[in-house]
Coordinates of C-alpha atoms and ligand atoms in Angstrom, one line a residue:
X106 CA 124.5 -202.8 1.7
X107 CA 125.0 -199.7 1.0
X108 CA 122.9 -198.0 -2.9
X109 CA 123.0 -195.0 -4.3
X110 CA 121.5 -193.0 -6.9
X111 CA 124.3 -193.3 -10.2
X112 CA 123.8 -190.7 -12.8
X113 CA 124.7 -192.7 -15.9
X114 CA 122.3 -195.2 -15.1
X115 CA 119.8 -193.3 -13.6
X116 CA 118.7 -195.1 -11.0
X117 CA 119.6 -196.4 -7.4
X118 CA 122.5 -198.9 -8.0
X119 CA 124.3 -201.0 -5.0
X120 CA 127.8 -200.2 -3.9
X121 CA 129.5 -203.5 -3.3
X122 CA 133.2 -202.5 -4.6
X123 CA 135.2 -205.9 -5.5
X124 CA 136.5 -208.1 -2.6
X125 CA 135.6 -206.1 0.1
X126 CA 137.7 -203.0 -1.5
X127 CA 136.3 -199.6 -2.7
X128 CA 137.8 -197.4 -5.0
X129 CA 137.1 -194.0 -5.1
X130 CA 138.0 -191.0 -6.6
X131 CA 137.2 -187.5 -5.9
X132 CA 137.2 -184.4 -8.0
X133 CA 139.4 -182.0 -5.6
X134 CA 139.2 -178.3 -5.3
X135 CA 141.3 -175.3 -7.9
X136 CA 143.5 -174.1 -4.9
X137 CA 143.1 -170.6 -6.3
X138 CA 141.2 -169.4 -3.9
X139 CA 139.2 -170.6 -0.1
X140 CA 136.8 -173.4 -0.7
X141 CA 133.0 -171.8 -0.1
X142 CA 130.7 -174.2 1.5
X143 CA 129.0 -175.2 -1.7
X144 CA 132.4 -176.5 -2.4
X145 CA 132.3 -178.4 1.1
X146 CA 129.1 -179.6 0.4
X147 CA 130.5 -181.6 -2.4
X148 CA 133.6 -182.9 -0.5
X149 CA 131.3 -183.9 2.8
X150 CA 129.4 -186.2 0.1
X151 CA 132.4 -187.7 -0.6
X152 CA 132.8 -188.0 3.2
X153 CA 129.4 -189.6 3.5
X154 CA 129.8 -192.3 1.1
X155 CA 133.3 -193.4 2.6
X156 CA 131.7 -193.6 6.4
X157 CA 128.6 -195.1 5.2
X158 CA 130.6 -198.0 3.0
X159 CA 133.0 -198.3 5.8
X160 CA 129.6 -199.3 8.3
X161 CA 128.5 -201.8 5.5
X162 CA 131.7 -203.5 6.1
X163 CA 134.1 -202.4 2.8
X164 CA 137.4 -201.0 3.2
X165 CA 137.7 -197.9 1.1
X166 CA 140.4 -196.4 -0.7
X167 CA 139.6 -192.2 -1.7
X168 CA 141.7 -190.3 -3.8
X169 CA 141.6 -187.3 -4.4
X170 CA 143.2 -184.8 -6.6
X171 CA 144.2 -181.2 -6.2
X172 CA 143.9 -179.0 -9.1
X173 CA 147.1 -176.6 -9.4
X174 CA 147.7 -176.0 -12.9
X175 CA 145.7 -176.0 -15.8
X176 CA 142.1 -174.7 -15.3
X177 CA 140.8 -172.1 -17.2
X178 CA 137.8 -169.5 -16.2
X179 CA 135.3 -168.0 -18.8
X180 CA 137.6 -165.7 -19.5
X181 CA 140.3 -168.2 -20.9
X182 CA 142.9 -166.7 -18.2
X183 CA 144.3 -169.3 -15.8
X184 CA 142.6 -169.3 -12.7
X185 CA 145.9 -169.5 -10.1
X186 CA 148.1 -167.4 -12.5
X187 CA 145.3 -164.5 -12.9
X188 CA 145.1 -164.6 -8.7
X189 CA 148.9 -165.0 -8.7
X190 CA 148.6 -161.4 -10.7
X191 CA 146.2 -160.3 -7.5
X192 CA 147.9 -161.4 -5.1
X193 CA 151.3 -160.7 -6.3
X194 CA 152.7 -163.9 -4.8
X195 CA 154.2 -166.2 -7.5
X196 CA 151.7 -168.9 -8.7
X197 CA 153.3 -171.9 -6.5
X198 CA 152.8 -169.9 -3.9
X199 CA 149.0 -169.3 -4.5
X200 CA 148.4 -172.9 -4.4
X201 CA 150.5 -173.9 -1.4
X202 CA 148.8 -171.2 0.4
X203 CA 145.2 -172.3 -1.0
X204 CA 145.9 -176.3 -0.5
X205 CA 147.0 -175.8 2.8
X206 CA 143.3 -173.9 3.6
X207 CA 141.5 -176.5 2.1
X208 CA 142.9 -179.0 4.5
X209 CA 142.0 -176.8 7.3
X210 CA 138.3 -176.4 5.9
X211 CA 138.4 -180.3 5.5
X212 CA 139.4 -180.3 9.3
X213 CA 136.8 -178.4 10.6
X214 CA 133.9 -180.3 8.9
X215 CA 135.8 -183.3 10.1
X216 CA 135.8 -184.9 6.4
X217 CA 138.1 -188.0 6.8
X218 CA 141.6 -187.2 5.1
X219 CA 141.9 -189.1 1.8
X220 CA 144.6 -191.6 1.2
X221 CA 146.1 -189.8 -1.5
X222 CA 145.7 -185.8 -2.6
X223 CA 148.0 -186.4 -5.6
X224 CA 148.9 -182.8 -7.2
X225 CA 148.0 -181.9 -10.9
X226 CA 151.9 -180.4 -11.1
X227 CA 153.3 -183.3 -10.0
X228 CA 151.6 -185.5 -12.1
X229 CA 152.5 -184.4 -15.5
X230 CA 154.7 -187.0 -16.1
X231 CA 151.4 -189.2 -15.9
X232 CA 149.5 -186.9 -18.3
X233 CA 152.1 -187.1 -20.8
X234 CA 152.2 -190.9 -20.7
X235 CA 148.3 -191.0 -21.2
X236 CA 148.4 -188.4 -23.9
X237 CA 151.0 -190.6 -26.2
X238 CA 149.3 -193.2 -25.4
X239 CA 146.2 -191.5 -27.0
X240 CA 147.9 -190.2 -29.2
X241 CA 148.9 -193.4 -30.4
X242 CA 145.7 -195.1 -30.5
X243 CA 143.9 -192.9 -32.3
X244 CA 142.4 -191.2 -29.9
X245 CA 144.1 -187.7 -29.7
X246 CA 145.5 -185.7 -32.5
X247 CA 148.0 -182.5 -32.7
X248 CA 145.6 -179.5 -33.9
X249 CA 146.7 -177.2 -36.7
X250 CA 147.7 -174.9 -33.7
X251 CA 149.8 -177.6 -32.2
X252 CA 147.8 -178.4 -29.2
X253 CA 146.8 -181.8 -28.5
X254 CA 143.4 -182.4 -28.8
X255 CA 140.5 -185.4 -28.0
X256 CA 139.2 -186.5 -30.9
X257 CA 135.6 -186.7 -29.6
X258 CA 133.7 -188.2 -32.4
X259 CA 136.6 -191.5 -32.0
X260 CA 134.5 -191.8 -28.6
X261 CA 131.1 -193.0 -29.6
X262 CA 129.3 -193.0 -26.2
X263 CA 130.3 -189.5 -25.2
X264 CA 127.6 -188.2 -23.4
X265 CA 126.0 -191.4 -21.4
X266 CA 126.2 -189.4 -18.3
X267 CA 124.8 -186.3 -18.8
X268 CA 122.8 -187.1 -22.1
X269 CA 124.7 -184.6 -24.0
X270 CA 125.3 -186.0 -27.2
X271 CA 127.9 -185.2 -29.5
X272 CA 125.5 -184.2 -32.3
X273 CA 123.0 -182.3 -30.2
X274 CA 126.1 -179.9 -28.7
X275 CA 126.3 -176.6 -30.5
X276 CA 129.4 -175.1 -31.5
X277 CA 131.0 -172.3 -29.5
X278 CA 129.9 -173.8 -26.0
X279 CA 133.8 -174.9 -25.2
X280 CA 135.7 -172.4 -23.5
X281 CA 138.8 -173.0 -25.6
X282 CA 141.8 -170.8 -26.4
X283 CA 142.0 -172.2 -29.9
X284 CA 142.8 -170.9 -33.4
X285 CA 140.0 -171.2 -36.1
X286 CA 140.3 -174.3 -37.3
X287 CA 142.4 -175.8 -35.2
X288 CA 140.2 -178.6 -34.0
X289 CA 138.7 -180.9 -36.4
X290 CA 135.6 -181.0 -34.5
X291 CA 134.2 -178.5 -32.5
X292 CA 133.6 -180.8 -29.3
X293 CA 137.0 -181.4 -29.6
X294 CA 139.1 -180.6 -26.2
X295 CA 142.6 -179.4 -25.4
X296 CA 144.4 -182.3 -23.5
X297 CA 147.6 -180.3 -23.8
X298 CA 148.2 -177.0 -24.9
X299 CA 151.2 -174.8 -26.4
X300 CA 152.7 -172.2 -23.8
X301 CA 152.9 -169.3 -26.4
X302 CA 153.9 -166.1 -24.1
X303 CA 152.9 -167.9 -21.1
X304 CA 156.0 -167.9 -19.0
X305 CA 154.9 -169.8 -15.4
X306 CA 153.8 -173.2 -14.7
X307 CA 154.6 -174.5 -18.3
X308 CA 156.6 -177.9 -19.0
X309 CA 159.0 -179.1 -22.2
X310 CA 156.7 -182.4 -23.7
X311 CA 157.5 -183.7 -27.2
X312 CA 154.6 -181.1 -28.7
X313 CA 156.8 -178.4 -26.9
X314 CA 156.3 -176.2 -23.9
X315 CA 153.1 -176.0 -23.0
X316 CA 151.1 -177.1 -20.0
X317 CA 147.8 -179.6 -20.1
X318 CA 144.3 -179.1 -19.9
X319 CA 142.0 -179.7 -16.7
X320 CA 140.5 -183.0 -17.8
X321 CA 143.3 -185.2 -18.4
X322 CA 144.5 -184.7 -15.2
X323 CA 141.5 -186.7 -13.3
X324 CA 141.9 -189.6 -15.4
X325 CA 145.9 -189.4 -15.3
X326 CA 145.7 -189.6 -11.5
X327 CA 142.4 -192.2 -10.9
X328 CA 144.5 -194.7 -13.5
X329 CA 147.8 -194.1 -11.6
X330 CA 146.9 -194.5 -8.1
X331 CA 143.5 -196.7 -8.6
X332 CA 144.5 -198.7 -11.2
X333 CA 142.5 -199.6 -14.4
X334 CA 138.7 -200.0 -12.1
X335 CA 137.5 -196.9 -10.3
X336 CA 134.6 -198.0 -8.3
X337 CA 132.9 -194.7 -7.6
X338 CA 133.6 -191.1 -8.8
X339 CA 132.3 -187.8 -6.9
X340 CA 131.4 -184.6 -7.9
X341 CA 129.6 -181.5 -8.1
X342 CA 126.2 -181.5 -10.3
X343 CA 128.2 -179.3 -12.3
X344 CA 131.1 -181.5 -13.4
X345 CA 128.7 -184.1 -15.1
X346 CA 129.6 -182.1 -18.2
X347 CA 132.1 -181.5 -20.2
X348 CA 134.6 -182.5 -17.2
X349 CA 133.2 -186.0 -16.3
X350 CA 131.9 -186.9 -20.0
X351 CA 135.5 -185.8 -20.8
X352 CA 136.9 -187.4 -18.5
X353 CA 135.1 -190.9 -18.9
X354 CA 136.4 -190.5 -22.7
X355 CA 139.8 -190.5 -21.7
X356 CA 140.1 -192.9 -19.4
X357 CA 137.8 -195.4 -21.4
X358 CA 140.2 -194.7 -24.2
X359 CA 142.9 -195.1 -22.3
X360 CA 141.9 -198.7 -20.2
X361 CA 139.7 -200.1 -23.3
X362 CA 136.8 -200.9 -20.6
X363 CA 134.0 -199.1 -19.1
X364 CA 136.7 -197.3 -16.6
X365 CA 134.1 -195.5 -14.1
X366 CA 131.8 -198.1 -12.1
X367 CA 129.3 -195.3 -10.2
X368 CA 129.5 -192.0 -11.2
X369 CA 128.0 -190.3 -8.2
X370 CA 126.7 -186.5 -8.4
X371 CA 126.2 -184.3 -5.6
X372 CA 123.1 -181.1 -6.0
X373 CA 124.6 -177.6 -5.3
X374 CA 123.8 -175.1 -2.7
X375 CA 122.7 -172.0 -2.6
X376 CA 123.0 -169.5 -0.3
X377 CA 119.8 -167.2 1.3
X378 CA 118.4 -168.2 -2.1
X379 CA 121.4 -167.3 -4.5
X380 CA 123.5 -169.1 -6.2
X381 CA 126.9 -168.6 -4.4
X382 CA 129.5 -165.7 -6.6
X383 CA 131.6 -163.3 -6.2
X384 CA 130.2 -160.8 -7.8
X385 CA 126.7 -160.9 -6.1
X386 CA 128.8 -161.0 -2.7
X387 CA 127.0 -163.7 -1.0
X388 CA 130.2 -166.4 -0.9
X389 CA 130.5 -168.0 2.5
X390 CA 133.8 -169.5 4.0
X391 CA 133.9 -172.1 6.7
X392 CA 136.1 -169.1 8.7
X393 CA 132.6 -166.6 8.2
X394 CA 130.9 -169.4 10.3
X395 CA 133.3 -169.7 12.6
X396 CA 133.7 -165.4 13.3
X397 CA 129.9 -165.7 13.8
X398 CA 130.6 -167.7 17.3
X399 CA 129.0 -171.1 15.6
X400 CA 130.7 -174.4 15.4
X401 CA 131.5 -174.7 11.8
X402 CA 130.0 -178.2 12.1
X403 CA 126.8 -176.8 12.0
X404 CA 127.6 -176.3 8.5
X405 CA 127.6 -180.3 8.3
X406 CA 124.6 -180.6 10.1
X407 CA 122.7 -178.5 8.1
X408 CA 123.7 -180.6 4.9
X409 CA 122.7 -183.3 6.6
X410 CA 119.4 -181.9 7.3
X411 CA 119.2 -182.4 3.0
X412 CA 119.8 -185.1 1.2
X413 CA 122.3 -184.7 -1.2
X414 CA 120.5 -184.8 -4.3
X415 CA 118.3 -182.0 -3.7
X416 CA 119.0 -178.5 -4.2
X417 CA 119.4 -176.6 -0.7
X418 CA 119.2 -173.7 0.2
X419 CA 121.7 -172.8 3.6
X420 CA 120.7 -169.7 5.6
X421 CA 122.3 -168.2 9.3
X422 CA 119.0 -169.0 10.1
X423 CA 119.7 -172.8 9.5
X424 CA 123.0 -172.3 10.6
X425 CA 122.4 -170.9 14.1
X426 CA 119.6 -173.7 14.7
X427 CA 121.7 -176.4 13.7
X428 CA 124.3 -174.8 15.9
X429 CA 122.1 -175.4 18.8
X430 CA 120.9 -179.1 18.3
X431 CA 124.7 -179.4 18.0
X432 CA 125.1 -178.5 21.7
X433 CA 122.1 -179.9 22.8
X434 CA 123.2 -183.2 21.8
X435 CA 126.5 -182.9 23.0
X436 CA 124.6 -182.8 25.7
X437 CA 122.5 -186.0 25.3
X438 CA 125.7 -187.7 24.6
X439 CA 127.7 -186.2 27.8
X440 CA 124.3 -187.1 30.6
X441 CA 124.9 -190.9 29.1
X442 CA 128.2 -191.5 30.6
X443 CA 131.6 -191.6 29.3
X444 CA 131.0 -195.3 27.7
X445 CA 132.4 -195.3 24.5
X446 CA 129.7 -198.3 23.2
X447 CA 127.7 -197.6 20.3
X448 CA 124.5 -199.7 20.0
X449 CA 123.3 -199.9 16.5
X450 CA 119.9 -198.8 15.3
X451 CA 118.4 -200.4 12.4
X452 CA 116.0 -197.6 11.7
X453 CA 119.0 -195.0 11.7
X454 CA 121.7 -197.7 9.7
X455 CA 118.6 -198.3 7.0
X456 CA 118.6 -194.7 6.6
X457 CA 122.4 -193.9 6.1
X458 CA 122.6 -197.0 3.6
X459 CA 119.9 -196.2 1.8
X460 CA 120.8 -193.3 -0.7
X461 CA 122.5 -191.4 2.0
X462 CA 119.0 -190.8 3.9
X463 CA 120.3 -188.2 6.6
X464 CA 116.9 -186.4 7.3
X465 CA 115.3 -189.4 8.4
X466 CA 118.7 -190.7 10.2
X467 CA 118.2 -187.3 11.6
X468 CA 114.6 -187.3 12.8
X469 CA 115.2 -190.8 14.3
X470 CA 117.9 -189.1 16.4
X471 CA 115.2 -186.3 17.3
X472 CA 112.4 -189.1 18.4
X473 CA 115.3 -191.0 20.7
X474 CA 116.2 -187.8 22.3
X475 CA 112.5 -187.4 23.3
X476 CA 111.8 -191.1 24.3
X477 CA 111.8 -190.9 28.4
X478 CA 111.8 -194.7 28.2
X479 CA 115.1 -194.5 26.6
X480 CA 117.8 -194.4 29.4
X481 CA 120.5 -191.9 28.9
X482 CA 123.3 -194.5 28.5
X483 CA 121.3 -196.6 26.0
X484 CA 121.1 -192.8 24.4
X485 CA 124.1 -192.3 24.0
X486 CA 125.4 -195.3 22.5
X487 CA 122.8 -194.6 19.9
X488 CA 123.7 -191.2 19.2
X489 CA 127.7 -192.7 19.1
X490 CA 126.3 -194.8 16.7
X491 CA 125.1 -192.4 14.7
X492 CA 127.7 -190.1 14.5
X493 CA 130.3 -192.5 12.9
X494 CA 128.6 -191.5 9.7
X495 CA 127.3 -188.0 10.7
X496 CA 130.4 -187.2 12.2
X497 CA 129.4 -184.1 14.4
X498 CA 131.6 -184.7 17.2
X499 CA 128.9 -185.6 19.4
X500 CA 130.9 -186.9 22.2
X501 CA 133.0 -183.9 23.1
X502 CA 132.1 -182.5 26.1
X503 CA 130.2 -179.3 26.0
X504 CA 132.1 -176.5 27.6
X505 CA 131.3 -175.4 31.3
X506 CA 130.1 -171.8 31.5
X507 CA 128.8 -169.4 34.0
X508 CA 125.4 -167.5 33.9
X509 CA 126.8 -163.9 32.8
X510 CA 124.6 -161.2 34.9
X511 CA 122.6 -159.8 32.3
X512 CA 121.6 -163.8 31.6
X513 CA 120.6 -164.1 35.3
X514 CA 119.1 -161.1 35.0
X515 CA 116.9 -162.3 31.9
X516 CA 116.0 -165.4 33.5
X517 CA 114.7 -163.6 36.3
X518 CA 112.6 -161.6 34.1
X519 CA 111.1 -164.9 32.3
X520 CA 110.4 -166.0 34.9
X521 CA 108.3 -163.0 36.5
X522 CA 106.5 -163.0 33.2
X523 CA 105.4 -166.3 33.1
X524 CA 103.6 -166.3 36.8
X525 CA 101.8 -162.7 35.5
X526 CA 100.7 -165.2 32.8
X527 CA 102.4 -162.8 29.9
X528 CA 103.5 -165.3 27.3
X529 CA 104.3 -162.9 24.4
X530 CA 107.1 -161.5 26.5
X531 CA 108.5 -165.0 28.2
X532 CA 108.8 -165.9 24.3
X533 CA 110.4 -162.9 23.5
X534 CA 113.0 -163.8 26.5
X535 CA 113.2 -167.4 25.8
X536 CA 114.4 -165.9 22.2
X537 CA 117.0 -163.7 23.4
X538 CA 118.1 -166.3 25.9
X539 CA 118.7 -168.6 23.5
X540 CA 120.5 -167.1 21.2
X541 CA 123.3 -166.4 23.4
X542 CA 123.4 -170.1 23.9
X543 CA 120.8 -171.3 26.4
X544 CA 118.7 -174.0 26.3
X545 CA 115.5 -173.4 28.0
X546 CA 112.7 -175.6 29.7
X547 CA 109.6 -175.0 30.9
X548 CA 108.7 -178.1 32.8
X549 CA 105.4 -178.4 35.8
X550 CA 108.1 -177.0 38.5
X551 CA 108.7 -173.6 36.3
X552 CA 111.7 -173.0 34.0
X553 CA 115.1 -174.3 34.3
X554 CA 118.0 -173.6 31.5
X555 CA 121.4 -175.3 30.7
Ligands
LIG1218 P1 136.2 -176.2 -7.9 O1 137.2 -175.9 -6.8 O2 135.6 -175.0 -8.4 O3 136.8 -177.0 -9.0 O4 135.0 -177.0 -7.3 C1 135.2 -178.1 -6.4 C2 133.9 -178.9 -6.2 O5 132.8 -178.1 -5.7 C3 133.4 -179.5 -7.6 O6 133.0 -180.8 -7.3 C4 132.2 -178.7 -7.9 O7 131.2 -179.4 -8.6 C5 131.7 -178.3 -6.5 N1 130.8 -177.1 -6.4 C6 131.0 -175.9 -6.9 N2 130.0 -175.0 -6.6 C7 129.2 -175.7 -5.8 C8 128.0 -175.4 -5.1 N3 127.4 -174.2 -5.1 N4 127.4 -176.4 -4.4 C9 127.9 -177.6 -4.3 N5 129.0 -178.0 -4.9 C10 129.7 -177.0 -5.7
LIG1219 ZN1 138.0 -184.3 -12.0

């Protein structure tokens, strides 16, 4: 069975879904720009926990919506209109352009498609419905400035999953466009909002033209295409408040039940010890992995490397070494045949169900690589097992490539300097050998490479 660690309840819960079913939901990316990795990171968790359910034997369901209207920066501009304004492509434009990308990124990691990406502007039909409905109940109120709004204190368990409660918030910590006084509370958020001068990506309701905010449309969409259970909701660290606490509101508020089941975070990632922005110019894209001559799914290996919990930190250093165990065990995998058995393992399967355990799924793949008792057939239908929850593509073939001169050439050399007995410089030329791809070893009849 497969547990994991839930943030309301803080602590590690089992994942059994209902019937054999699991129903998740996702929290998709703004397509206003590339997805970075730390991005990735949070949509190969998702990944994780739909390959790892499907080997405990549930059939899974993932949804996941794309955000393409409605989310505000710090500076209260829209995030695709002010890149529209960059760009100078109109706003639909920016987002079919962006949604498209984030497929390809998805690709590349080889993170499963979702069933459904259901889009934010298609769905306002859905958001308007839940908004009456909350409305209506009690739950939602116009403002003095004729946005909608949440009436947050009509929610008294606000703040079970991130322990930020109502009373303890300060005022001023929203990042609201809103008219003094407008809200009766200040926790109070925008589920729709009046279009003003805004001119694009704005839709007639019955509180006028306007367009909604950014949390209504994750419980709008979960409810639609999920129905009134969600089993287990992903995100980023980050979303646990206000958009998940926001979000569980809604949709509580909407269903009259506890809505969410697991609410499942994923820790960020930094990168070369920064947090990831713009500004600080350290953002990497799936595409700078890839124009470094690495396989972008060394990116997925070296999450994997990390549980998903835990801070990380993801250098080129880690990038380029997990590039090479990539290749290496392409390499395992091609020596053992072309079988396509896998033989399960219960020290690797213990692993993968047990909180998403990758490092130690990981060095259990390291100690069968070294095991000379272990024949290479029986090998690879271990690491085949493995990979239908790592998913690193271990059983393509590794390319065949000739030894360039200047490798020959530095082979040679090695090799001179090992009989003269000088190791500093046959470690030096190991170095240089392998990073331009070459796996070397030094066995009792001298060195040989692949
Ligand atoms: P966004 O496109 O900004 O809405 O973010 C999409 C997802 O990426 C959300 O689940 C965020 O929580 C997550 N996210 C943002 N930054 C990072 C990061 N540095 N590391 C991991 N996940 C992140
Ligand atoms: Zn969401």
């Amino acid at each position: 069975m497969l547990k994991l660690y839930e943030t309301r309840s803080r602590e590690v819960v089992n994942i059994t879904g209902s019937a054999g079913q699991l129903k998740m939901y996702c929290c998709g990316p703004t397509v206003y720009r590339d997805a970075h990795v730390g991005n990735l990171r949070t949509f190969l968790l998702s990944d994780l926990i739909v390959r790892a359910a499907k080997l405990s034997g549930l059939n899974v369901t993932l949804v996941q919506n794309i955000t393409d209207v409605g989310h505000m920066a710090a500076d209260l501009e829209d995030k695709i209109l002010s890149q529209s304004k960059v760009e100078k492509i109109d706003p639909f434009e920016i987002v079919k352009k962006y949604e498209e990308r984030f497929h390809e990124d998805l690709a590349r990691l080889n993170i499963l498609p979702a069933d459904l990406y259901p889009r934010a502007s298609e769905s306002i039909e859905l958001m308007i419905s839940a908004i009456e409905k909350l409305i209506e109940n009690g739950s939602a109120y116009i403002g003095t400035d004729r946005n909608v709004y949440f009436d947050a204190q009509s929610f008294p368990t606000y703040g079970a999953i991130s322990g930020n409660r109502l009373g303890a918030l300060k005022p001023g910590y929203r990042l609201e466009t809103t008219e003094d006084g407008a809200k009766r509370f200040h926790a109070d958020w925008a589920l729709w909002k009046i279009a003003h001068d805004r001119t694009q990506m704005v839709w007639h309701t019955p509180w006028g033209l306007g367009f909604p905010g950014w949390h209504i449309e994750c419980s709008a969409m979960s409810l639609a295409h999920l129905g009134q259970n969600v089993d287990v909701h992903v995100g980023g660290i980050d979303l646990r408040f206000p958009h998940h606490e926001n979000e569980r509101a809604q949709s509580n508020a909407l269903t009259g039940h506890e809505t969410v089941t697991h609410w499942i975070h994923g820790e960020h990632l930094l990168f070369e010890g920064r947090k990831m922005s713009k500004s600080s110019g350290n953002v990497v894209l799936i595409q700078d992995i890839i124009d470094r001559d690495l396989d972008p799914l060394s990116a997925r290996l070296a999450f994997l490397e990390n549980r998903y919990r835990s801070q990380m930190d993801l250098t080129w250093a880690s990038l380029k070494a997990a590039h090479s165990t990539i290749k290496r065990w392409r390499g395992v995998v091609a020596s053992g045949g072309a079988s396509s058995d896998v033989e399960s393992d219960s020290e690797i399967e213990n692993a993968l169900l047990n909180d998403l355990d990758t490092p130690k799924a990981l060095q259990r793949l390291r100690a069968i690589e070294k095991d000379a008792r272990i024949d290479p057939s029986r090998k690879r239908a271990l690491f085949l097992f493995a990979d239908q929850v790592l998913g690193l593509d271990l059983k393509r073939v590794p390319e065949e490539k000739v030894l360039t001169r200047e490798q020959a050439a530095l082979l040679q050399s090695r090799q001179e300097a090992r009989l003269r007995k000088d190791f500093a410089e046959s470690d030096r030329l190991r170095g240089l050998l392998e990073a331009d791809g070459l796996a070397i070893h030094d066995g009792p009849d001298g060195q040989s490479w692949s």
